[in-house]
Amino acid sequence: MEPASSSAKARLSAVQGHLSIQPCFQRHAIHNDQPTGPADLARERANASFKVEDMTEVILRGKENVAALSLAYQMIQRDPDLRMREGHHYDLTRAEDREQTMRQIARTIELKKTIKDPRLRQALFMAMAFYSESYSMRMYVHDMLFKQALMLFGTSEQQDKWMDDIENWRVIGCFAMTELGHSSNLRGLETTSTYDRATNEFVIHSPTLTATKWWIGMSGETATHTVAICQTVIDGECHGINWFIVPLRDPKTGRLLPGVTCGDIGHKSSRQGLDNGWIQFTSVRIPRENMLMKWASMSPEGEFTPSPNPILSYATLIPERFTILGGSQVVLAQTLTIAVRYGAVRRQGNHDEQILDYQTHYTSLMPGVAFIYMLNIVDRELFDKWDEVAEYAQTDAGAFMREIPDQHGVSAGFKGALAWYVTEILEDCRRACGGHAYSAYNSIAGLIGDYGVVTTGGGDNVVLMQQSARYLITTLKWAQEGQEVVGSVSYFNDYKKILANSKTTLQDPRDLLSHEFVIDALTWACAKKATDLAAILAEAGKANFDEAWNANQTELVRLADVHAWRYFLILYQRGIDREKSKPTYFMLKKMGQLMSTFALRKHLDLFLEEGYFEGSHAKAVRQLFLDQCKDLRKDAVPLVDAWAIPDFVIKAPIGKYDGNIYPAYFGTVNAAQKSFDPPAYWHKYAAPLVNAPRPGDKSCKC
């Protein structure tokens, strides 16, 4: 047995080795007064395998849009009504943030009337969305939720009446859906709209505390009107949910109208510039014409015509959920730019390595870098299709009805699966920056707070994934009955043929680079999981369906997740096929291949437990993932640079473009220091503690 003294000496020697300054640290950290960051980032950019300008044009859809966005950023930086006038964004009080956000909106509406170039108008909104999440959300509530509800549910006459005022902000709108006691379960909403035949009016009422409309953006302080979703009561009978325009405030005084009570939600995790609020209606009367009546309607004679399909009441939520892809790009592009640049600048290790060269570091960041490009491409594919479907709402009701179920299923699955992954990327970025990301002045904490609501707002992700799963089980049943299914679920038409191949054909790891191979594997996984779950639910029967559903809830969510990633990869490949002639195609394809491997790796447990993969296949997937991340790491800095986000927008000194991060970081913190004098509480609380007599002092009365 080793003597105790020898063991102690060995431990002491080991500790001394850990604490001693290695030669590399002496060279770089102690004796070199010149920062290495600028040189490191310059080298990263010089070694790019593509032209950053070309990739920026892909992201923004052309040179003209790139130029417009550059000009828009310049406008913000020079305009005192758009930019921060003094101080730091994260030091604003809630009241200051609210005022600044409304000032920015008022200014952009003013500029919108003078800017003739539609590209520049759109670019200004995009630039402001990157600059301020609160601005983005206020605009989103008015332009997307409020206005979109009118476009989808309003008749042409109603649109003619309201649209000009909405476009020019003479009406400021909000979207009153969720309630204190109800959110995703719209059928359980309690707010009522009761038709009064004597006056040809609807009476909007919040009958209980839990019927209070809750988390309603812009209702807290500013909205003059809302579109409220209510249970429609006619002659004592409930006819389901419909949408109604309800005035909230006097546009001249800003005071609440009779019967309307609105309050502010108060301090939130983030987005303090957005006035989320609550609304209670006490027998508020509105004219019959304020019911949005494209699908369901009430005639002047008092005859109610219900919607041809209840799902139409949810239609406005589809584009809202699709906008998650655009909103995720705004948050991720900034966060990943900060994390990647910091990883390339920060050096640490026995050889003073860039921390971005560590495997644990680049494997945590590079999938996210690839993912934001996928979001960008798929965003275009989704909205090209949605714009087509939305046009049907105006021109072809039958086509609209045929398309809506698949659009609803896709939107629910994408919001759930993709938003969950975004939150993982954000947390990976925070950890990749160490303690510095805990500082609000380096933006990542605020961006995480801004995005936090997404996984629960607009429909909790778990609920949405179950909606997607229900759609998959239903459409599989149709296919099993011989009906043809279309859209994202068209593969169910061949479910028997798909399931006939119960083992992978993978022989060469290079097969994993094939888009078709990966899609075939994910298609099998979806078909297998869907048929197994459908059989379990069918065996349970109607009487025990809910119990069986709950007993298999996690597997149903997993089914929805696999299906969402499968369709996401398909849409990405479809999108980059349009870019084949461009020099950036090889890089776009490389990122798609990485994320295809990521999707297989994410669901390896399913492939292994079902016997589709063997252990050797799983090892091949894992190794390919590591190799792909290492390869893409070479272009990490140029790939985030291509998003062309100025430093004043990112607001994070550790993410500065020039790499000279430490003077900028210290300067930011130092500028926030108001005084170096002791605070008032020092004399009140700290001084008595540190000046207390010790036991034995002559003054001690112990």
PDB file of N, CA, C and O in Angstrom, residues 65-79 82 111 115 119-128 646 648-649:
ATOM      1  N   ASN A  65     -32.924  43.133 -52.676  1.00  0.00           N
ATOM      2  CA  ASN A  65     -33.351  43.053 -51.276  1.00  0.00           C
ATOM      3  C   ASN A  65     -32.186  43.257 -50.312  1.00  0.00           C
ATOM      4  O   ASN A  65     -32.364  43.820 -49.232  1.00  0.00           O
ATOM      5  N   VAL A  66     -30.995  42.783 -50.708  1.00  0.00           N
ATOM      6  CA  VAL A  66     -29.810  43.005 -49.877  1.00  0.00           C
ATOM      7  C   VAL A  66     -29.540  44.497 -49.749  1.00  0.00           C
ATOM      8  O   VAL A  66     -29.293  45.020 -48.648  1.00  0.00           O
ATOM      9  N   ALA A  67     -29.593  45.196 -50.883  1.00  0.00           N
ATOM     10  CA  ALA A  67     -29.352  46.646 -50.865  1.00  0.00           C
ATOM     11  C   ALA A  67     -30.416  47.373 -50.050  1.00  0.00           C
ATOM     12  O   ALA A  67     -30.111  48.309 -49.291  1.00  0.00           O
ATOM     13  N   ALA A  68     -31.667  46.948 -50.179  1.00  0.00           N
ATOM     14  CA  ALA A  68     -32.760  47.584 -49.438  1.00  0.00           C
ATOM     15  C   ALA A  68     -32.588  47.388 -47.938  1.00  0.00           C
ATOM     16  O   ALA A  68     -32.797  48.317 -47.144  1.00  0.00           O
ATOM     17  N   LEU A  69     -32.183  46.188 -47.526  1.00  0.00           N
ATOM     18  CA  LEU A  69     -32.010  45.930 -46.097  1.00  0.00           C
ATOM     19  C   LEU A  69     -30.837  46.732 -45.538  1.00  0.00           C
ATOM     20  O   LEU A  69     -30.911  47.264 -44.422  1.00  0.00           O
ATOM     21  N   SER A  70     -29.769  46.840 -46.298  1.00  0.00           N
ATOM     22  CA  SER A  70     -28.627  47.635 -45.863  1.00  0.00           C
ATOM     23  C   SER A  70     -29.035  49.092 -45.646  1.00  0.00           C
ATOM     24  O   SER A  70     -28.661  49.724 -44.644  1.00  0.00           O
ATOM     25  N   LEU A  71     -29.832  49.626 -46.570  1.00  0.00           N
ATOM     26  CA  LEU A  71     -30.315  51.001 -46.439  1.00  0.00           C
ATOM     27  C   LEU A  71     -31.249  51.129 -45.233  1.00  0.00           C
ATOM     28  O   LEU A  71     -31.208  52.127 -44.500  1.00  0.00           O
ATOM     29  N   ALA A  72     -32.078  50.123 -45.008  1.00  0.00           N
ATOM     30  CA  ALA A  72     -33.009  50.162 -43.872  1.00  0.00           C
ATOM     31  C   ALA A  72     -32.255  50.202 -42.547  1.00  0.00           C
ATOM     32  O   ALA A  72     -32.619  50.956 -41.633  1.00  0.00           O
ATOM     33  N   TYR A  73     -31.204  49.392 -42.425  1.00  0.00           N
ATOM     34  CA  TYR A  73     -30.399  49.433 -41.206  1.00  0.00           C
ATOM     35  C   TYR A  73     -29.778  50.820 -41.012  1.00  0.00           C
ATOM     36  O   TYR A  73     -29.707  51.342 -39.896  1.00  0.00           O
ATOM     37  N   GLN A  74     -29.340  51.421 -42.106  1.00  0.00           N
ATOM     38  CA  GLN A  74     -28.763  52.762 -42.028  1.00  0.00           C
ATOM     39  C   GLN A  74     -29.803  53.775 -41.577  1.00  0.00           C
ATOM     40  O   GLN A  74     -29.515  54.671 -40.763  1.00  0.00           O
ATOM     41  N   MET A  75     -31.032  53.624 -42.067  1.00  0.00           N
ATOM     42  CA  MET A  75     -32.108  54.518 -41.650  1.00  0.00           C
ATOM     43  C   MET A  75     -32.352  54.420 -40.152  1.00  0.00           C
ATOM     44  O   MET A  75     -32.535  55.433 -39.459  1.00  0.00           O
ATOM     45  N   ILE A  76     -32.366  53.205 -39.639  1.00  0.00           N
ATOM     46  CA  ILE A  76     -32.601  53.008 -38.206  1.00  0.00           C
ATOM     47  C   ILE A  76     -31.487  53.654 -37.394  1.00  0.00           C
ATOM     48  O   ILE A  76     -31.737  54.363 -36.408  1.00  0.00           O
ATOM     49  N   GLN A  77     -30.256  53.414 -37.803  1.00  0.00           N
ATOM     50  CA  GLN A  77     -29.110  53.910 -37.045  1.00  0.00           C
ATOM     51  C   GLN A  77     -29.071  55.439 -37.001  1.00  0.00           C
ATOM     52  O   GLN A  77     -28.588  56.026 -36.033  1.00  0.00           O
ATOM     53  N   ARG A  78     -29.605  56.085 -38.036  1.00  0.00           N
ATOM     54  CA  ARG A  78     -29.544  57.542 -38.120  1.00  0.00           C
ATOM     55  C   ARG A  78     -30.796  58.240 -37.596  1.00  0.00           C
ATOM     56  O   ARG A  78     -30.777  59.441 -37.359  1.00  0.00           O
ATOM     57  N   ASP A  79     -31.889  57.507 -37.431  1.00  0.00           N
ATOM     58  CA  ASP A  79     -33.165  58.125 -37.066  1.00  0.00           C
ATOM     59  C   ASP A  79     -33.374  58.055 -35.560  1.00  0.00           C
ATOM     60  O   ASP A  79     -33.520  56.968 -34.993  1.00  0.00           O
ATOM     61  N   LEU A  82     -36.202  55.893 -34.267  1.00  0.00           N
ATOM     62  CA  LEU A  82     -36.152  54.450 -34.486  1.00  0.00           C
ATOM     63  C   LEU A  82     -35.114  53.767 -33.600  1.00  0.00           C
ATOM     64  O   LEU A  82     -35.325  52.650 -33.143  1.00  0.00           O
ATOM     65  N   LEU A 111     -43.059  56.809 -42.031  1.00  0.00           N
ATOM     66  CA  LEU A 111     -42.119  56.584 -43.136  1.00  0.00           C
ATOM     67  C   LEU A 111     -42.751  55.747 -44.247  1.00  0.00           C
ATOM     68  O   LEU A 111     -42.469  55.956 -45.429  1.00  0.00           O
ATOM     69  N   ILE A 115     -42.192  56.335 -48.260  1.00  0.00           N
ATOM     70  CA  ILE A 115     -41.294  55.448 -49.009  1.00  0.00           C
ATOM     71  C   ILE A 115     -42.053  54.847 -50.186  1.00  0.00           C
ATOM     72  O   ILE A 115     -43.063  54.155 -50.005  1.00  0.00           O
ATOM     73  N   ARG A 119     -39.858  47.405 -51.803  1.00  0.00           N
ATOM     74  CA  ARG A 119     -38.768  46.611 -51.221  1.00  0.00           C
ATOM     75  C   ARG A 119     -38.239  47.272 -49.951  1.00  0.00           C
ATOM     76  O   ARG A 119     -37.970  46.605 -48.951  1.00  0.00           O
ATOM     77  N   LEU A 120     -38.079  48.574 -50.015  1.00  0.00           N
ATOM     78  CA  LEU A 120     -37.547  49.291 -48.863  1.00  0.00           C
ATOM     79  C   LEU A 120     -38.546  49.292 -47.710  1.00  0.00           C
ATOM     80  O   LEU A 120     -38.159  49.188 -46.543  1.00  0.00           O
ATOM     81  N   ARG A 121     -39.834  49.398 -48.020  1.00  0.00           N
ATOM     82  CA  ARG A 121     -40.839  49.333 -46.956  1.00  0.00           C
ATOM     83  C   ARG A 121     -40.756  47.993 -46.235  1.00  0.00           C
ATOM     84  O   ARG A 121     -40.788  47.936 -45.005  1.00  0.00           O
ATOM     85  N   GLN A 122     -40.669  46.910 -47.006  1.00  0.00           N
ATOM     86  CA  GLN A 122     -40.577  45.588 -46.401  1.00  0.00           C
ATOM     87  C   GLN A 122     -39.259  45.422 -45.655  1.00  0.00           C
ATOM     88  O   GLN A 122     -39.207  44.837 -44.569  1.00  0.00           O
ATOM     89  N   ALA A 123     -38.185  45.967 -46.237  1.00  0.00           N
ATOM     90  CA  ALA A 123     -36.877  45.854 -45.596  1.00  0.00           C
ATOM     91  C   ALA A 123     -36.839  46.601 -44.272  1.00  0.00           C
ATOM     92  O   ALA A 123     -36.210  46.147 -43.307  1.00  0.00           O
ATOM     93  N   LEU A 124     -37.506  47.749 -44.209  1.00  0.00           N
ATOM     94  CA  LEU A 124     -37.526  48.519 -42.969  1.00  0.00           C
ATOM     95  C   LEU A 124     -38.221  47.735 -41.861  1.00  0.00           C
ATOM     96  O   LEU A 124     -37.762  47.712 -40.710  1.00  0.00           O
ATOM     97  N   PHE A 125     -39.334  47.082 -42.205  1.00  0.00           N
ATOM     98  CA  PHE A 125     -40.002  46.257 -41.199  1.00  0.00           C
ATOM     99  C   PHE A 125     -39.097  45.112 -40.761  1.00  0.00           C
ATOM    100  O   PHE A 125     -38.977  44.815 -39.559  1.00  0.00           O
ATOM    101  N   MET A 126     -38.427  44.455 -41.712  1.00  0.00           N
ATOM    102  CA  MET A 126     -37.548  43.334 -41.374  1.00  0.00           C
ATOM    103  C   MET A 126     -36.397  43.797 -40.483  1.00  0.00           C
ATOM    104  O   MET A 126     -36.075  43.153 -39.479  1.00  0.00           O
ATOM    105  N   ALA A 127     -35.791  44.925 -40.831  1.00  0.00           N
ATOM    106  CA  ALA A 127     -34.675  45.443 -40.040  1.00  0.00           C
ATOM    107  C   ALA A 127     -35.127  45.794 -38.630  1.00  0.00           C
ATOM    108  O   ALA A 127     -34.427  45.511 -37.645  1.00  0.00           O
ATOM    109  N   MET A 128     -36.301  46.407 -38.508  1.00  0.00           N
ATOM    110  CA  MET A 128     -36.821  46.750 -37.183  1.00  0.00           C
ATOM    111  C   MET A 128     -37.182  45.492 -36.390  1.00  0.00           C
ATOM    112  O   MET A 128     -37.046  45.468 -35.152  1.00  0.00           O
ATOM    113  N   PRO A 646     -25.916  44.027 -38.478  1.00  0.00           N
ATOM    114  CA  PRO A 646     -24.949  44.985 -37.932  1.00  0.00           C
ATOM    115  C   PRO A 646     -24.769  44.827 -36.424  1.00  0.00           C
ATOM    116  O   PRO A 646     -25.657  44.341 -35.718  1.00  0.00           O
ATOM    117  N   PHE A 648     -24.852  47.085 -34.141  1.00  0.00           N
ATOM    118  CA  PHE A 648     -25.792  47.859 -33.317  1.00  0.00           C
ATOM    119  C   PHE A 648     -27.135  47.149 -33.188  1.00  0.00           C
ATOM    120  O   PHE A 648     -27.900  47.422 -32.248  1.00  0.00           O
ATOM    121  N   VAL A 649     -27.421  46.223 -34.086  1.00  0.00           N
ATOM    122  CA  VAL A 649     -28.644  45.424 -34.000  1.00  0.00           C
ATOM    123  C   VAL A 649     -28.439  44.235 -33.068  1.00  0.00           C
ATOM    124  O   VAL A 649     -29.297  43.916 -32.238  1.00  0.00           O
TER     125      VAL A 649
END
